[in-house]
Amino acid sequence: MGNTFPKWYDFFMSPLEKGRFKSIRRDLLQRANGTVLEVGSGTGINFPYYQSVKKVTAIEPSQNMIERSNKRTELSIVPIQIIRESAERLPFVDNTFDTVVATLVLCTIPNPEIALQEMKRVCKLDGKILLFEHVRMKNPFLAKLQDWLTPFWKKVCDGCNLNRDTVMMIKSNGLEILEKRTFYNGLFVQLEIMKK
């Protein structure tokens, strides 16, 4: 990841984050409990929304993103530790975390199925996985438009895939969706998942 994308990420996302995304994130993260792993914490946009959890361990592969997120650790009322690591090889033993969180990250991870298996592995048996992602749309025309735009979008947005069928990928990896909410005509989904 270069310097340009981390530098401008918050600026370009600001209109969404000040609007609907703020309530979506707040609603999702109030369901987190106990010890939390956040996968792909980026610029730390979620950090201020954690309330009734013991602590948050955040992993992020980009040093530039980590540096931008450090100021947001100060806005959190819970302890946050940031580790530079990849989602495809989480440095934790099995059944470590009560809650695993990923927001707008599965679209960018090079091997999202491996990352999902890792998230499942480190989540406790009675734990939950909370996701907020953009996904391939059900409307055939819009889905084809996503397919057409993705090669260009990946170059501009540091590997982000517009057209991943994340919901199907979750189901095929042995995870049970307890609750699903859709936004923006199905472009974004909020998911609460149980480890089977």
Tab-separated table of C-alpha atoms in Angstrom:
chain	number	residue	atom	x	y	z
A	1	MET	CA	0.000	0.000	0.000
A	2	GLY	CA	1.436	3.340	-1.056
A	3	ASN	CA	1.181	6.735	0.615
A	4	THR	CA	-1.560	8.233	-1.578
A	5	PHE	CA	-4.527	6.031	-0.629
A	6	PRO	CA	-4.034	6.292	3.182
A	7	LYS	CA	-3.467	10.037	2.856
A	8	TRP	CA	-6.763	10.718	1.077
A	9	TYR	CA	-8.947	7.905	2.470
A	10	ASP	CA	-10.552	9.881	5.312
A	11	PHE	CA	-11.060	12.930	3.107
A	12	PHE	CA	-12.985	11.052	0.406
A	13	MET	CA	-14.941	8.933	2.895
A	14	SER	CA	-15.876	11.896	5.099
A	15	PRO	CA	-19.304	12.633	3.508
A	16	LEU	CA	-20.404	9.017	4.027
A	17	GLU	CA	-18.844	8.732	7.483
A	18	LYS	CA	-20.582	11.886	8.724
A	19	GLY	CA	-23.893	10.607	7.375
A	20	ARG	CA	-25.355	7.112	7.244
A	21	PHE	CA	-22.113	5.226	7.910
A	22	LYS	CA	-21.845	6.802	11.366
A	23	SER	CA	-25.113	5.246	12.545
A	24	ILE	CA	-24.342	1.927	10.822
A	25	ARG	CA	-20.967	1.672	12.559
A	26	ARG	CA	-22.364	2.741	15.935
A	27	ASP	CA	-25.177	0.178	15.713
A	28	LEU	CA	-22.792	-2.593	14.676
A	29	LEU	CA	-20.115	-1.913	17.276
A	30	GLN	CA	-22.486	-1.589	20.219
A	31	ARG	CA	-23.001	-5.354	19.728
A	32	ALA	CA	-19.308	-6.034	20.371
A	33	ASN	CA	-18.408	-7.424	23.772
A	34	GLY	CA	-15.472	-8.804	25.744
A	35	THR	CA	-12.130	-8.936	23.990
A	36	VAL	CA	-12.328	-7.673	20.406
A	37	LEU	CA	-10.209	-8.233	17.318
A	38	GLU	CA	-10.643	-5.642	14.584
A	39	VAL	CA	-9.349	-6.832	11.217
A	40	GLY	CA	-8.054	-4.124	8.885
A	41	SER	CA	-8.535	-1.183	11.225
A	42	GLY	CA	-7.370	1.348	8.606
A	43	THR	CA	-7.364	4.915	9.896
A	44	GLY	CA	-9.124	3.859	13.114
A	45	ILE	CA	-12.563	5.144	12.149
A	46	ASN	CA	-14.216	2.557	14.434
A	47	PHE	CA	-12.151	3.280	17.542
A	48	PRO	CA	-14.403	5.971	19.070
A	49	TYR	CA	-17.482	3.721	18.696
A	50	TYR	CA	-16.318	0.946	21.011
A	51	GLN	CA	-18.124	1.285	24.333
A	52	SER	CA	-18.700	-1.764	26.545
A	53	VAL	CA	-15.747	-3.979	25.591
A	54	LYS	CA	-12.678	-4.975	27.626
A	55	LYS	CA	-10.090	-4.134	24.996
A	56	VAL	CA	-9.556	-3.991	21.237
A	57	THR	CA	-6.667	-5.579	19.371
A	58	ALA	CA	-6.540	-4.037	15.902
A	59	ILE	CA	-4.535	-5.460	13.023
A	60	GLU	CA	-3.614	-3.409	9.977
A	61	PRO	CA	-1.022	-4.250	7.289
A	62	SER	CA	-0.287	-0.632	6.256
A	63	GLN	CA	2.116	1.385	8.393
A	64	ASN	CA	0.758	4.569	6.806
A	65	MET	CA	-2.771	3.670	7.912
A	66	ILE	CA	-1.524	2.815	11.422
A	67	GLU	CA	0.169	6.206	11.747
A	68	ARG	CA	-3.069	7.919	10.722
A	69	SER	CA	-5.073	5.857	13.212
A	70	ASN	CA	-2.922	6.616	16.256
A	71	LYS	CA	-4.762	9.874	17.038
A	72	ARG	CA	-8.080	7.999	17.115
A	73	THR	CA	-6.854	5.646	19.824
A	74	GLU	CA	-6.937	8.710	22.091
A	75	LEU	CA	-10.651	9.202	21.304
A	76	SER	CA	-11.531	5.695	22.475
A	77	ILE	CA	-12.729	4.977	26.009
A	78	VAL	CA	-11.354	1.415	25.809
A	79	PRO	CA	-7.728	0.217	25.488
A	80	ILE	CA	-6.658	-0.281	21.862
A	81	GLN	CA	-3.508	-2.039	20.673
A	82	ILE	CA	-2.582	-1.842	16.984
A	83	ILE	CA	-0.451	-4.582	15.432
A	84	ARG	CA	0.965	-4.462	11.912
A	85	GLU	CA	-0.145	-7.787	10.436
A	86	SER	CA	-2.110	-9.392	7.621
A	87	ALA	CA	-5.653	-10.764	7.951
A	88	GLU	CA	-4.549	-13.955	6.206
A	89	ARG	CA	-2.166	-14.924	9.033
A	90	LEU	CA	-3.494	-13.740	12.360
A	91	PRO	CA	-0.858	-14.110	15.103
A	92	PHE	CA	-3.261	-15.475	17.722
A	93	VAL	CA	-4.164	-18.912	19.038
A	94	ASP	CA	-7.541	-20.500	18.335
A	95	ASN	CA	-10.608	-19.249	20.229
A	96	THR	CA	-8.986	-16.039	21.516
A	97	PHE	CA	-11.592	-13.309	20.950
A	98	ASP	CA	-15.201	-12.811	22.033
A	99	THR	CA	-15.901	-10.574	19.029
A	100	VAL	CA	-14.220	-10.170	15.641
A	101	VAL	CA	-14.948	-7.000	13.658
A	102	ALA	CA	-14.243	-6.101	10.033
A	103	THR	CA	-15.651	-3.040	8.290
A	104	LEU	CA	-15.112	-2.258	4.612
A	105	VAL	CA	-12.088	-4.536	4.495
A	106	LEU	CA	-13.013	-7.889	2.885
A	107	CYS	CA	-13.236	-6.074	-0.450
A	108	THR	CA	-9.509	-5.286	-0.314
A	109	ILE	CA	-7.909	-8.357	1.289
A	110	PRO	CA	-6.094	-10.350	-1.453
A	111	ASN	CA	-7.331	-13.729	-0.121
A	112	PRO	CA	-10.654	-13.005	1.634
A	113	GLU	CA	-11.594	-16.679	2.107
A	114	ILE	CA	-8.349	-17.336	3.992
A	115	ALA	CA	-9.008	-14.208	6.061
A	116	LEU	CA	-12.524	-15.437	6.895
A	117	GLN	CA	-11.153	-18.803	7.994
A	118	GLU	CA	-8.616	-17.012	10.194
A	119	MET	CA	-11.331	-14.806	11.696
A	120	LYS	CA	-13.397	-17.921	12.392
A	121	ARG	CA	-10.378	-19.681	13.931
A	122	VAL	CA	-9.546	-16.943	16.437
A	123	CYS	CA	-13.174	-16.279	17.394
A	124	LYS	CA	-14.407	-18.151	20.478
A	125	LEU	CA	-16.972	-20.908	20.001
A	126	ASP	CA	-19.714	-18.761	21.508
A	127	GLY	CA	-18.366	-15.575	19.948
A	128	LYS	CA	-19.594	-13.426	17.100
A	129	ILE	CA	-18.241	-11.824	13.963
A	130	LEU	CA	-19.542	-8.366	13.046
A	131	LEU	CA	-19.158	-7.134	9.471
A	132	PHE	CA	-20.025	-4.017	7.490
A	133	GLU	CA	-19.085	-4.460	3.826
A	134	HIS	CA	-19.982	-3.433	0.310
A	135	VAL	CA	-20.947	-6.384	-1.865
A	136	ARG	CA	-21.965	-7.527	-5.311
A	137	MET	CA	-25.498	-6.273	-5.924
A	138	LYS	CA	-28.428	-8.526	-6.806
A	139	ASN	CA	-29.670	-6.283	-9.625
A	140	PRO	CA	-28.142	-7.865	-12.804
A	141	PHE	CA	-27.457	-4.528	-14.503
A	142	LEU	CA	-25.795	-3.008	-11.427
A	143	ALA	CA	-23.807	-6.204	-10.811
A	144	LYS	CA	-22.468	-6.076	-14.384
A	145	LEU	CA	-21.627	-2.417	-13.877
A	146	GLN	CA	-19.656	-3.405	-10.760
A	147	ASP	CA	-17.816	-6.049	-12.821
A	148	TRP	CA	-16.985	-3.470	-15.476
A	149	LEU	CA	-15.764	-0.857	-12.980
A	150	THR	CA	-13.743	-3.170	-10.728
A	151	PRO	CA	-10.439	-3.304	-12.718
A	152	PHE	CA	-10.223	0.502	-12.750
A	153	TRP	CA	-11.502	0.821	-9.177
A	154	LYS	CA	-8.858	-1.628	-7.889
A	155	LYS	CA	-6.089	0.543	-9.308
A	156	VAL	CA	-7.475	3.769	-7.868
A	157	CYS	CA	-8.571	2.373	-4.474
A	158	ASP	CA	-5.605	0.205	-3.577
A	159	GLY	CA	-7.002	-3.201	-4.545
A	160	CYS	CA	-10.661	-2.713	-3.548
A	161	ASN	CA	-13.025	-5.084	-5.380
A	162	LEU	CA	-16.515	-3.688	-6.011
A	163	ASN	CA	-18.028	-7.030	-6.990
A	164	ARG	CA	-17.193	-9.604	-4.323
A	165	ASP	CA	-20.097	-11.847	-3.320
A	166	THR	CA	-19.183	-11.607	0.348
A	167	VAL	CA	-22.442	-13.033	1.705
A	168	MET	CA	-22.067	-16.230	-0.356
A	169	MET	CA	-18.417	-16.466	0.668
A	170	ILE	CA	-19.391	-16.254	4.349
A	171	LYS	CA	-21.988	-19.013	3.996
A	172	SER	CA	-19.593	-21.278	2.091
A	173	ASN	CA	-17.016	-20.953	4.890
A	174	GLY	CA	-19.201	-22.513	7.570
A	175	LEU	CA	-20.452	-19.330	9.209
A	176	GLU	CA	-24.084	-18.691	10.150
A	177	ILE	CA	-25.587	-15.263	9.504
A	178	LEU	CA	-27.809	-14.349	12.451
A	179	GLU	CA	-28.828	-10.930	11.193
A	180	LYS	CA	-28.425	-9.116	7.891
A	181	ARG	CA	-29.295	-5.512	7.111
A	182	THR	CA	-28.883	-3.928	3.696
A	183	PHE	CA	-28.285	-0.301	2.742
A	184	TYR	CA	-28.114	1.711	-0.472
A	185	ASN	CA	-30.212	-0.783	-2.487
A	186	GLY	CA	-28.110	-3.735	-1.358
A	187	LEU	CA	-24.692	-2.245	-2.099
A	188	PHE	CA	-23.761	-2.368	1.615
A	189	VAL	CA	-24.554	-5.044	4.188
A	190	GLN	CA	-24.274	-5.177	7.958
A	191	LEU	CA	-23.925	-8.726	9.278
A	192	GLU	CA	-23.927	-10.398	12.663
A	193	ILE	CA	-22.411	-13.869	12.305
A	194	MET	CA	-22.119	-16.818	14.659
A	195	LYS	CA	-19.255	-19.290	14.615
A	196	LYS	CA	-20.687	-22.796	14.130
